[in-house]
Short mmCIF file of C-alpha atoms and ligand atoms in Angstrom, two decimals:
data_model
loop_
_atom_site.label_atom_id
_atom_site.label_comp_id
_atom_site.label_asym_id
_atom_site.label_seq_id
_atom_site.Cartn_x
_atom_site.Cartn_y
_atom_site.Cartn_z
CA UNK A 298 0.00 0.00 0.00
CA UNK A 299 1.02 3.51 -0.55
CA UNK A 300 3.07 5.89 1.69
CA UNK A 301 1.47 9.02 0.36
CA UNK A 302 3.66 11.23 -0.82
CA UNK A 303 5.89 10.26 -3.19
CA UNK A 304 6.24 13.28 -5.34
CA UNK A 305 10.14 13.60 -6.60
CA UNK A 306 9.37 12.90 -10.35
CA UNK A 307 6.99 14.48 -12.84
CA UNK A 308 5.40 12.05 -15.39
CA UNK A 309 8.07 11.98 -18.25
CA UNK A 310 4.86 11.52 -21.23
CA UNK A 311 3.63 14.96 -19.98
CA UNK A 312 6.37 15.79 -17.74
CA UNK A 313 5.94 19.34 -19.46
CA UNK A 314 2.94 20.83 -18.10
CA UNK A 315 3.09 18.90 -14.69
CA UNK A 316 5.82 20.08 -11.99
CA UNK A 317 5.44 17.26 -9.52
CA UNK A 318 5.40 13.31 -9.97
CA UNK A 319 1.59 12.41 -8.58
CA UNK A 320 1.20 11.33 -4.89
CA UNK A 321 1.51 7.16 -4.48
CA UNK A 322 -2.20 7.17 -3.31
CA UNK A 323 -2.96 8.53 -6.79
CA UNK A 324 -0.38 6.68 -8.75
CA UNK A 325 -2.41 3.05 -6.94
CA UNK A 326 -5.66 4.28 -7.83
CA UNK A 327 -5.00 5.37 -11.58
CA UNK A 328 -2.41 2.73 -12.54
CA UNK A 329 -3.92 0.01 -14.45
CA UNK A 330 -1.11 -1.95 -15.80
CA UNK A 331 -1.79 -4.93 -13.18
CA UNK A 332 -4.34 -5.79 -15.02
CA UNK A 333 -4.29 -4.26 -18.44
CA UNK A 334 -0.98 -6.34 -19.76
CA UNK A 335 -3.29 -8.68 -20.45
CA UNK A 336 -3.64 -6.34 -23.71
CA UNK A 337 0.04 -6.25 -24.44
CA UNK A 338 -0.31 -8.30 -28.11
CA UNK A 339 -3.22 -6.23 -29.10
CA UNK A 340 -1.38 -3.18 -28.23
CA UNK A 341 1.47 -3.86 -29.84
CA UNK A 342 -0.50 -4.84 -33.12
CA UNK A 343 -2.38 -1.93 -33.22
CA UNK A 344 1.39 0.24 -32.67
CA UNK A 345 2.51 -1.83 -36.23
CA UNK A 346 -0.22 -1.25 -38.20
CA UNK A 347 -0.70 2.82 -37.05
CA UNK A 348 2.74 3.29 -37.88
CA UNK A 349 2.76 1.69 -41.01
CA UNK A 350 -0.35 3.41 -42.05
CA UNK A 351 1.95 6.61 -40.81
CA UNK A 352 4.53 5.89 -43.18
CA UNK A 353 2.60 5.08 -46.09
CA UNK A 354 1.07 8.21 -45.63
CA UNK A 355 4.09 10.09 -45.72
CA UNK A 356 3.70 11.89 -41.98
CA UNK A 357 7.11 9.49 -40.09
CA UNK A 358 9.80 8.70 -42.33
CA UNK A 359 10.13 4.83 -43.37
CA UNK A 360 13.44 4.51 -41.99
CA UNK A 361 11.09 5.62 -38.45
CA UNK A 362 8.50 3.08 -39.02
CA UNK A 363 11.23 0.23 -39.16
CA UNK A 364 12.76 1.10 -36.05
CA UNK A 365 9.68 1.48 -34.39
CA UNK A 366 8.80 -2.37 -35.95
CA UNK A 367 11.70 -3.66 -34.68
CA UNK A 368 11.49 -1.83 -31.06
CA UNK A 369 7.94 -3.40 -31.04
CA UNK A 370 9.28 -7.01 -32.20
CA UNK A 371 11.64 -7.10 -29.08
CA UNK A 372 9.38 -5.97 -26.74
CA UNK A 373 7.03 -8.41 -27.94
CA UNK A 374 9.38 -11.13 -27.10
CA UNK A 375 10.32 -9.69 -23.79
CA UNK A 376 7.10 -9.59 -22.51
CA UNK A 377 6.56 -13.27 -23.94
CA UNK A 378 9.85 -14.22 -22.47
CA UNK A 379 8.48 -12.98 -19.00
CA UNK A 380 11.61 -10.45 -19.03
CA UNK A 381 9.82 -7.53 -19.82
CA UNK A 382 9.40 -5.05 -16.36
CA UNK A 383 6.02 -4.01 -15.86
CA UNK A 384 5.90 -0.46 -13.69
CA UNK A 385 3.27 1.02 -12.34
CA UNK A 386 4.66 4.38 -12.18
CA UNK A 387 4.29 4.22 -16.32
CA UNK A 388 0.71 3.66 -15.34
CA UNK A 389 -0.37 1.15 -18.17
CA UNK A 390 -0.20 -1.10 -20.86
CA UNK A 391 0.29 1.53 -23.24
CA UNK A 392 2.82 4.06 -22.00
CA UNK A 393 4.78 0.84 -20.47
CA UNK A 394 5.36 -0.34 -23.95
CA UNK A 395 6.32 3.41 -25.27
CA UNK A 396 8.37 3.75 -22.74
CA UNK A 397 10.48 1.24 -23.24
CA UNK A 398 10.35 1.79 -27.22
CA UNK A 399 11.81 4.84 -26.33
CA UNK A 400 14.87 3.08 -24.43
CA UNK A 401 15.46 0.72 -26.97
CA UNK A 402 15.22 3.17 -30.30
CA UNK A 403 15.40 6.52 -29.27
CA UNK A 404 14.02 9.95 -30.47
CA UNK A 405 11.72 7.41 -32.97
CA UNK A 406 9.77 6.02 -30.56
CA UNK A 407 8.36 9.64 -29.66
CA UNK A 408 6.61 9.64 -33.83
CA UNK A 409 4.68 6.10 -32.63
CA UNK A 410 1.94 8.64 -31.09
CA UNK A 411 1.81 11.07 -34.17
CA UNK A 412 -2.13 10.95 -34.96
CA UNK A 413 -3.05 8.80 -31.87
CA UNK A 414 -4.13 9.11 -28.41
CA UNK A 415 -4.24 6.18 -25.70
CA UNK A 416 -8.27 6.87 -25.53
CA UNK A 417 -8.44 5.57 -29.69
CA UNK A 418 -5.20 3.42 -28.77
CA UNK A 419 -7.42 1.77 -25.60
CA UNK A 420 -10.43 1.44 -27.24
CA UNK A 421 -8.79 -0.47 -30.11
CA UNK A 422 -7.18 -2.70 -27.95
CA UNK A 423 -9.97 -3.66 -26.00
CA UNK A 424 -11.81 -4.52 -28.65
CA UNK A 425 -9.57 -6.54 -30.40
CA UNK A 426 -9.18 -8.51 -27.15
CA UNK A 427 -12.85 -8.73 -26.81
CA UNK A 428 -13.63 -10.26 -30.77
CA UNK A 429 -10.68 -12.62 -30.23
CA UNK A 430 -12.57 -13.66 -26.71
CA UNK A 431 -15.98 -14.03 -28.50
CA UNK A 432 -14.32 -16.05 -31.39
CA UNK A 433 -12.90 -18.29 -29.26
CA UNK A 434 -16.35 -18.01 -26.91
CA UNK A 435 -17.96 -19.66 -30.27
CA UNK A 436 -15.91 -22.40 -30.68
CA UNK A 437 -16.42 -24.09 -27.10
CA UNK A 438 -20.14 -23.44 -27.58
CA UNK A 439 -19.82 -25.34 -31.20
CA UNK A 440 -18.29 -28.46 -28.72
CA UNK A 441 -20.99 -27.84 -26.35
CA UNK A 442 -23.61 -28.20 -28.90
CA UNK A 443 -21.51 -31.40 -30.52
CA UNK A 444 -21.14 -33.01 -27.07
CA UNK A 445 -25.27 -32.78 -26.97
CA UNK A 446 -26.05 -33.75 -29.98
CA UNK A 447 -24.02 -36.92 -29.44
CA UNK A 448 -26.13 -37.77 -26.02
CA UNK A 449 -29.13 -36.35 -28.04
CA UNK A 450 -28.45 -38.92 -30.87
CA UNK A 451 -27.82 -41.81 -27.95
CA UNK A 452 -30.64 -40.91 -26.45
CA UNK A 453 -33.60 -40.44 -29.27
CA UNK A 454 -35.52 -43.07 -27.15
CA UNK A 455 -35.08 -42.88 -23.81
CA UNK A 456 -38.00 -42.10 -21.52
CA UNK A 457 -38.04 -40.03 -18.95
CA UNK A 458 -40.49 -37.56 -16.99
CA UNK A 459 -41.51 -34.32 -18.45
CA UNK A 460 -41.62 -31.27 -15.35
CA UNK A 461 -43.56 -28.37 -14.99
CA UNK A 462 -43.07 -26.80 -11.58
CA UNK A 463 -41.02 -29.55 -10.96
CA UNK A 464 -43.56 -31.89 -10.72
CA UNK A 465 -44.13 -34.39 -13.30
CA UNK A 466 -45.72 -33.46 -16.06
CA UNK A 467 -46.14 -35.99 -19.45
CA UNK A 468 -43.24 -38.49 -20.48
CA UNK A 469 -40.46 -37.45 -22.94
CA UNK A 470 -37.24 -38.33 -23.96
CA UNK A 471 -34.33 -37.52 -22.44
CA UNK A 472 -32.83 -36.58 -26.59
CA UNK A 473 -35.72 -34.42 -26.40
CA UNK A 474 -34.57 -32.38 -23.37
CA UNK A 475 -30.69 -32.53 -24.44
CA UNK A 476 -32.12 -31.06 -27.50
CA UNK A 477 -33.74 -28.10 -25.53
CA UNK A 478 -30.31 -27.03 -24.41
CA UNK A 479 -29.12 -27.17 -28.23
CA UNK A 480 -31.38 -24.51 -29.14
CA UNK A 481 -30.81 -21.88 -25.67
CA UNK A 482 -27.00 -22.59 -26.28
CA UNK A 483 -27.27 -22.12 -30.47
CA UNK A 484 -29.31 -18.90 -29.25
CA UNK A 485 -26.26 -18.16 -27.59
CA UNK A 486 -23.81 -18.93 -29.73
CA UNK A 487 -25.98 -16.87 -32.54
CA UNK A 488 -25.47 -13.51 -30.61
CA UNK A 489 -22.14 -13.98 -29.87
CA UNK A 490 -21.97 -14.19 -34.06
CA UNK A 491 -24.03 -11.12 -34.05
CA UNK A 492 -21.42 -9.20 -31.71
CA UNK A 493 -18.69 -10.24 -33.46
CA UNK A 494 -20.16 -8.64 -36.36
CA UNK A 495 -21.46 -5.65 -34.16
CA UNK A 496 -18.14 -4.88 -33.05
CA UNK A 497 -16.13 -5.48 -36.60
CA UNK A 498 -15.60 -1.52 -36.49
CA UNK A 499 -11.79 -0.14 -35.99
CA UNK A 500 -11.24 2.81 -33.73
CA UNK A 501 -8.00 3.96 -34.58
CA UNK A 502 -7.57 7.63 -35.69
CA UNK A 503 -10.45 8.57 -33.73
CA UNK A 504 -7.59 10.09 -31.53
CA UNK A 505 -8.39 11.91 -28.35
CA UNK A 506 -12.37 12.83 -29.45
CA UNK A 507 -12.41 14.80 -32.45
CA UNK A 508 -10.24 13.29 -35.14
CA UNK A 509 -6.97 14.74 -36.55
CA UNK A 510 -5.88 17.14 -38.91
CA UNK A 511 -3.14 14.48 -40.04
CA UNK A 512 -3.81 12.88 -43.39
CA UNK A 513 -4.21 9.66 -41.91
CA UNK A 514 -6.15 6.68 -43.75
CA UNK A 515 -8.74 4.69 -41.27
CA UNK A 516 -9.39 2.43 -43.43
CA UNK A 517 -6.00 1.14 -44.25
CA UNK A 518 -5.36 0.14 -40.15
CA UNK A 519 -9.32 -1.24 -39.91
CA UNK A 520 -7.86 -3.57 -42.85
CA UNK A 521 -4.94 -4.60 -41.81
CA UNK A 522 -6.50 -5.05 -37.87
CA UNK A 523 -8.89 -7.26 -39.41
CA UNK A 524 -12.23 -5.08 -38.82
CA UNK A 525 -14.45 -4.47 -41.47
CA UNK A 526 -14.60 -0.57 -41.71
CA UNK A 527 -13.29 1.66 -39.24
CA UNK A 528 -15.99 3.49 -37.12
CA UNK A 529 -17.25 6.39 -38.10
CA UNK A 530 -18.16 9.53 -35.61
CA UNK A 531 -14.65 10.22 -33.44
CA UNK A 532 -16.88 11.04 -30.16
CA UNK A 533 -18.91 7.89 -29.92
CA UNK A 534 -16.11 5.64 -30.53
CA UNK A 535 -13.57 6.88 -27.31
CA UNK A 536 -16.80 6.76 -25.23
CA UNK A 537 -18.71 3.48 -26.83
CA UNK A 538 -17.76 0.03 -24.47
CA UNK A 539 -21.14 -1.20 -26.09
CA UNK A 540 -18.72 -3.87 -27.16
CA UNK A 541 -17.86 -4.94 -23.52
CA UNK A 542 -21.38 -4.53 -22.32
CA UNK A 543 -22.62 -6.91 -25.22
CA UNK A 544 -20.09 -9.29 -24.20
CA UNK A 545 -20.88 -9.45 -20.86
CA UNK A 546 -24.86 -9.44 -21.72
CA UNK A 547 -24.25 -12.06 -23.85
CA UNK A 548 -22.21 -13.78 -21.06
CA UNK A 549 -24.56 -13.32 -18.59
CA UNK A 550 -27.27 -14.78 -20.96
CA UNK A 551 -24.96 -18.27 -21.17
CA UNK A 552 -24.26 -18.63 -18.17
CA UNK A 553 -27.93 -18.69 -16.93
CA UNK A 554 -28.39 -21.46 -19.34
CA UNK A 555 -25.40 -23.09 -17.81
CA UNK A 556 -26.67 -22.56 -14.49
CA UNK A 557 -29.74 -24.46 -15.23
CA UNK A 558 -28.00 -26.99 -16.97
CA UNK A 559 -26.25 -27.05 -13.54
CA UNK A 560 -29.24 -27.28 -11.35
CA UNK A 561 -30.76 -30.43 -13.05
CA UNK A 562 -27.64 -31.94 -12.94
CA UNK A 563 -27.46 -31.69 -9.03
CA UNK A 564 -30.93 -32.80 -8.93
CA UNK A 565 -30.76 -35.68 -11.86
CA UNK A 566 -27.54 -37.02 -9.71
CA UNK A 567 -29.11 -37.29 -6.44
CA UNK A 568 -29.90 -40.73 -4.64
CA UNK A 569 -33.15 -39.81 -4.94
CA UNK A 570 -33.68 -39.06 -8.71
CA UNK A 571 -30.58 -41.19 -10.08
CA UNK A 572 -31.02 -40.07 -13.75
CA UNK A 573 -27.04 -39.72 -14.19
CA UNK A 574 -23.92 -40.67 -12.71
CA UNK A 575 -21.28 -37.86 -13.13
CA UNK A 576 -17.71 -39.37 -13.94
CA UNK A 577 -15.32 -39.47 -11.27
CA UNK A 578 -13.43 -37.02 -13.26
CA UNK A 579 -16.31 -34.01 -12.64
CA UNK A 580 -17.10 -34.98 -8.50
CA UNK A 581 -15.36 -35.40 -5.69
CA UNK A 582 -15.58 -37.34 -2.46
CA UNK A 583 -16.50 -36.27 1.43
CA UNK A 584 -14.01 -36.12 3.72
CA UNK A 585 -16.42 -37.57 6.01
CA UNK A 586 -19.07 -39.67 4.18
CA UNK A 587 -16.93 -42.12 1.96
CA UNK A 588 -20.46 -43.05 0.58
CA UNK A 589 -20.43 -39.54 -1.12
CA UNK A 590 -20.09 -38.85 -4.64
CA UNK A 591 -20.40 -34.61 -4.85
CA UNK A 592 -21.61 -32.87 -8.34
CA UNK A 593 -18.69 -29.82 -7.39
CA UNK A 594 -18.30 -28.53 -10.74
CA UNK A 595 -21.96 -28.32 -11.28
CA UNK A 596 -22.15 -26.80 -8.42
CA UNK A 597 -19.14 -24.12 -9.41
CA UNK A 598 -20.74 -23.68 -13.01
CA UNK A 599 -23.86 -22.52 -10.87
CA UNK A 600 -22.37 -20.68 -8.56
CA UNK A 601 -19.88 -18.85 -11.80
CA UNK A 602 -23.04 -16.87 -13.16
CA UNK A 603 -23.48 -14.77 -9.74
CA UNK A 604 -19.69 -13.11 -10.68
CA UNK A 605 -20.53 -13.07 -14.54
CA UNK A 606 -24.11 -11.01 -13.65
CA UNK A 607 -21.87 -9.18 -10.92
CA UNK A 608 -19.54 -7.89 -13.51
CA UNK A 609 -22.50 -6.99 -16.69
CA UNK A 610 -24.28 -4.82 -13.33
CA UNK A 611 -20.84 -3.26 -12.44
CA UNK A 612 -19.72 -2.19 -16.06
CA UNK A 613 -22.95 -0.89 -16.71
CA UNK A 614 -23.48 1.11 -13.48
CA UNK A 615 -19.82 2.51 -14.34
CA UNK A 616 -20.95 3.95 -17.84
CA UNK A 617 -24.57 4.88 -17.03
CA UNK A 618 -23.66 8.58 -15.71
CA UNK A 619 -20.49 9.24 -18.08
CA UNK A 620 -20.89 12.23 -20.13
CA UNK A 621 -19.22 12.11 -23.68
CA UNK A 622 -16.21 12.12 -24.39
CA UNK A 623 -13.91 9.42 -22.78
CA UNK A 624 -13.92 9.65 -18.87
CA UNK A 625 -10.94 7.16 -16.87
CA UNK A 626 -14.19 5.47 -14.89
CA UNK A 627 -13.97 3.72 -18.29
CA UNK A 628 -10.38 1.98 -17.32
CA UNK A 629 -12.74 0.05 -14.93
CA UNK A 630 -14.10 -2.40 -17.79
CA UNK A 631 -11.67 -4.47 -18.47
CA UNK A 632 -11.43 -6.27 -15.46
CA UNK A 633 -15.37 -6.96 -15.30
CA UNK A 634 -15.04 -8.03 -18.94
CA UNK A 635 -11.32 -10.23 -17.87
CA UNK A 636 -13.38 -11.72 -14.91
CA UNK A 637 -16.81 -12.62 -16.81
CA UNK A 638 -14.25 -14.25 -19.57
CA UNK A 639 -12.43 -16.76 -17.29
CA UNK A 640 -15.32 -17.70 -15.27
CA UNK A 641 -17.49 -18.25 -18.95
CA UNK A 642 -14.89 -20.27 -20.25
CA UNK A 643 -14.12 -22.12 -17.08
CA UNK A 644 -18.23 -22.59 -16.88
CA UNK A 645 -18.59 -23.74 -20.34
CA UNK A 646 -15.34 -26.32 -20.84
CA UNK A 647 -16.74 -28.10 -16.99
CA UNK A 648 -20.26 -28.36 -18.90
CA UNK A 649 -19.04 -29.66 -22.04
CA UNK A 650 -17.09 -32.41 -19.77
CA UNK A 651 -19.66 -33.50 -17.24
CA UNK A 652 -22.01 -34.39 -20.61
CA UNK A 653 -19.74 -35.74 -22.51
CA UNK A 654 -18.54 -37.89 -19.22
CA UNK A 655 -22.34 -38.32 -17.40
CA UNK A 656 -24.04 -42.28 -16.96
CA UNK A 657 -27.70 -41.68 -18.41
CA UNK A 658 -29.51 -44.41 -16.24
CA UNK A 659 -31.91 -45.42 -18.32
CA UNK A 660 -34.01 -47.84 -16.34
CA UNK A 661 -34.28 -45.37 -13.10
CA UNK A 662 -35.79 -42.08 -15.89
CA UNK A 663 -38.23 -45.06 -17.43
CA UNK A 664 -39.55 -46.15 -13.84
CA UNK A 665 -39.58 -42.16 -12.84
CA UNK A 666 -41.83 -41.76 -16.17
CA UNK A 667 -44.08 -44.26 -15.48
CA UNK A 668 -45.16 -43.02 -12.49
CA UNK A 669 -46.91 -39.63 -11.21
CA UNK A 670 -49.99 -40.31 -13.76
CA UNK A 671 -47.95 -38.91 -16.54
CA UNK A 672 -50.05 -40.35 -19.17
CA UNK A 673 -53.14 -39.16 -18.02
CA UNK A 674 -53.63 -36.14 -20.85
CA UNK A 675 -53.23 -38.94 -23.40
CA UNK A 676 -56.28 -40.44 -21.19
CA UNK A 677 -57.94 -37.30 -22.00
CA UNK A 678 -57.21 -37.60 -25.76
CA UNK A 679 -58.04 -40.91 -26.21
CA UNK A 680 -61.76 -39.81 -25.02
CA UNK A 681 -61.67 -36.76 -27.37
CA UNK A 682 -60.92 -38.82 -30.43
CA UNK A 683 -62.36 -42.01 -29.49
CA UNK A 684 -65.28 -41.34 -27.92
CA UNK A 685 -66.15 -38.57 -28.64
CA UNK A 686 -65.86 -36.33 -25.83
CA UNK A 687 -65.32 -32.25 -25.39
CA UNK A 688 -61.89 -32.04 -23.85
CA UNK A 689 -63.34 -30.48 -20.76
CA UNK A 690 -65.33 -33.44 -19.71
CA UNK A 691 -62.62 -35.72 -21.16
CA UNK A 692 -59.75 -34.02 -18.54
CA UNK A 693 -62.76 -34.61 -15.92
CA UNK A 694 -63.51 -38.56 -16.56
CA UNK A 695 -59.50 -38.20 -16.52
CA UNK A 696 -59.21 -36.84 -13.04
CA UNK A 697 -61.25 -39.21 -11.99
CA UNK A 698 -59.51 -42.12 -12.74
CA UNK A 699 -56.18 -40.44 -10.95
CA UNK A 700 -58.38 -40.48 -8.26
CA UNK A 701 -59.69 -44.14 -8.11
CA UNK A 702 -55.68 -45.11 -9.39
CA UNK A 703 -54.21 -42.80 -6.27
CA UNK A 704 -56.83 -44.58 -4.06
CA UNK A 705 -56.07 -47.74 -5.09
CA UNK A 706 -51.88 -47.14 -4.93
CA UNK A 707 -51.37 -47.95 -8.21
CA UNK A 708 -50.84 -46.29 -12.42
CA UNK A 709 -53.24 -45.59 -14.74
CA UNK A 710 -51.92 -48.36 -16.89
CA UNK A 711 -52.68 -51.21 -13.67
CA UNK A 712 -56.60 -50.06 -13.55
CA UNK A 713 -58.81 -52.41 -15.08
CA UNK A 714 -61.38 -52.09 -18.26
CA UNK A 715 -64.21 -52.81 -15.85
CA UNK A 716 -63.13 -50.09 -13.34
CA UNK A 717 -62.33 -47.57 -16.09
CA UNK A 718 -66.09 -48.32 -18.23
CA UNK A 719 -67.47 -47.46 -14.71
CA UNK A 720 -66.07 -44.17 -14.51
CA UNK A 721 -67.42 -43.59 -18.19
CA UNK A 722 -69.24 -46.28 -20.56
CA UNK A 723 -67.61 -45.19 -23.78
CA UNK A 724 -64.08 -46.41 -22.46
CA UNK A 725 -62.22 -49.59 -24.99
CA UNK A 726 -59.62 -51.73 -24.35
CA UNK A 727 -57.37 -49.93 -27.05
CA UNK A 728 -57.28 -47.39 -24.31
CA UNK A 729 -54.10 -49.08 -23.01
CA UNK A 730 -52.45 -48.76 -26.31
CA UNK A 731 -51.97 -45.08 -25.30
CA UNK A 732 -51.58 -45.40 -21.04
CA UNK A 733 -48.17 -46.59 -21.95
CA UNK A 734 -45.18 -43.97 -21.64
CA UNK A 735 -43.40 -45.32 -25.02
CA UNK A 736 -46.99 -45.14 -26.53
CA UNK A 737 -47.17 -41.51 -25.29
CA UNK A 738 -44.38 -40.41 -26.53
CA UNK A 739 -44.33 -41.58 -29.48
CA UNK A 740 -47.51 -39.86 -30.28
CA UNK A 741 -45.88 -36.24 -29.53
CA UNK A 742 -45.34 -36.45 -33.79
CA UNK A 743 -46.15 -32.12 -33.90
CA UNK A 744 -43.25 -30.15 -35.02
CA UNK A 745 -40.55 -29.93 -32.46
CA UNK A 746 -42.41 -32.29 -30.34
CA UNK A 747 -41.02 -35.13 -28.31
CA UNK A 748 -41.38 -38.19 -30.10
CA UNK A 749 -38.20 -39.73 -31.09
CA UNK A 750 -38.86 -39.57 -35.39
CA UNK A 751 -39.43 -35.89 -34.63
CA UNK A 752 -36.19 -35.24 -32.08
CA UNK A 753 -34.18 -37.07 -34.56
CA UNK A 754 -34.83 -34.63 -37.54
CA UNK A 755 -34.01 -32.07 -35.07
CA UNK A 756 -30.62 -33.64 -34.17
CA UNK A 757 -30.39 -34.18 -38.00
CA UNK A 758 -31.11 -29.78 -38.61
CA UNK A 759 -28.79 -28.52 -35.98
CA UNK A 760 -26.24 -31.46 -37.64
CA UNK A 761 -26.77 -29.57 -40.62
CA UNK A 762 -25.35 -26.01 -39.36
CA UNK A 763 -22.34 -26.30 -37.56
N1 LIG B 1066 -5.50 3.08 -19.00
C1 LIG B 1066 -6.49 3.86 -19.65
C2 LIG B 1066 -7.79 3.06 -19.73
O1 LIG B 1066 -7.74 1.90 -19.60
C3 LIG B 1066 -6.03 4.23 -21.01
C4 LIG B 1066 -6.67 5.47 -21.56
C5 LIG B 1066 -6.22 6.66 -20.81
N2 LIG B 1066 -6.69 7.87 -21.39
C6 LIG B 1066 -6.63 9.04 -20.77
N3 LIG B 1066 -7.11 10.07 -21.38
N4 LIG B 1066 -6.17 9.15 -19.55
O2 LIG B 1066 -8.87 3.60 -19.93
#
């Protein structure tokens, strides 16, 4: 911690207007480099490609621009080497790297920031770290998606309850359900595509706020940064972290899924449900209870999505009062966005393992389906269509025989045709055809519905766009 008053040197980037070096409570609270060398590579990118635009251009000599690539080349492999010293005095990412241009290559160094400012130069950065983040954000939810469509594919058939406030509902199959989580984690993986392309806009030579008066050319860096176009109104783009707030949004969104995902696999894995056994390789054991087997990184994927919503509340409380142009509360998004990132990824690899790992116990979902009366709308059908009944009366027959079945202690399926013509005349014995779970799910043929002919054409779509 600081000392407080640590004031021998003045800044030596604008040593000129400022007398005094700042105090070391204020050098702690504005440095950022602890946590923005995570941005070194981007930085040094964007320095290349500004400074080759600058030569092109004619405003640094080329003789400048190749010092300045080479003082950039060895800095890059000092910081990779782990030999590069970070100081917080130089504040951050930026002026760390300039600085030490400046050591290695002289009076060149001070052209690198000809046309620039660090709020275009930060803003670039970020966002280059933030498209390479949601690239790679796609990817593991592409291996997400595989590792369910696999268990999907495996699982076409299986029965097993249907919930609705947690309470059994009608039977599906457990393809079905994997299949639900295809389409919330395509949904995500869709708007992480749609940020990417959201964000495809380069922000260098936007300079402080206003532009420049240099002849620079925007689109020649956005090209060779890999954006699309470079962005085009100077104010919004040093105050815009739309970028990071879409990230985190979109993070935020994922992880919810993830934490429900999360939640039925602590409840599928208990004793008493015993859908799934998780692999040794995703539990762990009590220290205690050596009959314990412990769904942990469930537990941890859950628990991830309070930091990632923490850190899409934080960033946005930070920007919500800022007045345009760029303000330094904006230096606090990166490690929200740094945070969010690691916990996502973290969330999202655990996930991809505990399905690909997980036991599906087939015979424990097909005795859970069976029972709770599940079949009892297709009770109600089979009186619409074959005898003939409004579905209001239909559900009440219906409800009825739940009743006489929950008197008697046993399913729908275990009544008798005697007992179920006395609760209404019209009732056959090709009732049981349908009291069956395999029988009622198999009737579920309506788009998207349950039965296994229809999950496997959905299996067979999302196979389709990868
Ligand atoms: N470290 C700063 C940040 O992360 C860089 C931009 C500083 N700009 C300024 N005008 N002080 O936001």
């Amino acid at each position: 911690m600081a000392d407080g008053t640590d004031q021998k040197s003045s800044n030596q980037m604008w040593g000129g207007r400022f007398a005094s070096g700042p105090s070391a409570i204020m050098e702690e609270i504005n440095a950022s480099i602890g946590f923005d060398k995570k941005l070194y590579a981007q930085d040094i990118r964007g320095s290349m490609a500004h400074a080759a635009m600058l030569a092109s251009k004619g405003i640094i000599s080329p003789e400048d621009k190749d010092k300045i690539t080479d003082g950039l080349n060895t800095i890059l492999s000092e910081i990779e080497a782990g030999s590069f010293e970070f100081s917080r005095k130089l504040e951050d990412i930026h002026m760390n790297i300039e600085a030490r241009l400046a050591t290695l290559i002289g009076p060149a160094a001070g052209r690198l920031h000809t046309a620039r400012s660090r709020n275009d130069q930060v803003a670039l950065d970020f966002r280059l770290w933030v498209k390479e983040e949601l690239q790679k954000t796609e990817g593991m939810l592409t291996a997400l998606i595989a590792a369910f469509l696999d268990r999907a594919e495996e699982n076409a058939d299986t029965v097993m309850p249907g919930f609705t406030h947690l309470q059994t509902a009608q039977p599906v199959t457990f393809g079905h359900h994997c299949m639900a989580y295809v389409e919330m984690f395509g949904r995500d993986r869709a708007r992480v595509r749609h940020a990417i392309e959201h964000l495809d806009e380069s922000p260098i030579g936007a300079a402080a706020l206003a532009g420049t008066g240099y002849p620079i050319d925007r689109h020649m860096t956005a090209k060779a940064l890999g954006f699309r176009e470079p962005t085009r109104n100077s104010i919004d783009t040093v105050s815009d972290r739309d970028f990071a707030l879409e990230f985190l949004s979109i993070a935020s969104i994922c992880a919810t899924h993830l934490s429900r995902l999360a939640e039925e696999i602590v409840i599928w894995s208990t004793p008493q449900f015993g859908f799934i056994r998780l692999s040794d390789a995703f539990s762990t054991g009590s220290s205690i209870m050596p009959q314990k087997k412990n769904p942990d990184a469930a537990e941890l994927v859950r628990a991830k999505t309070g930091r990632i919503n923490g850190s899409l509340i934080a960033l946005l409380t930070v920007m919500k009062g800022l007045p345009l142009a760029y303000s330094k509360d904006m230096q606090e998004d990166k490690e929200q966005v740094f945070d969010a990132a690691e916990s996502l990824e973290l969330a999202i690899a655990a996930m991809t393992g505990m399905i690909r790992d997980l036991e599906v116990r087939k015979d424990r979902m097909r005795a859970a389906a069976g029972s709770g009366y599940s079949t009892a709308t297709d009770l109600a059908d089979w009186l619409v269509r074959e005898a003939g009944l409004p579905f209001r009366d239909a559900h009440h027959v219906t409800g009825n025989a739940v009743a006489l079945a929950e008197k008697k202690g046993c399913d729908l399926a275990d009544l008798s045709l005697e007992e179920l013509q006395a609760i209404h005349p019209g009732i056959t014995k090709s009732v049981f055809d349908v009291l069956s779970v395999e029988a009622s799910v198999a009737s579920r043929t309506s788009f998207g519905g349950t039965a296994p002919s229809e999950v496997k054409k959905q299996i067979a779509w999302w196979r389709g766009r990868n």
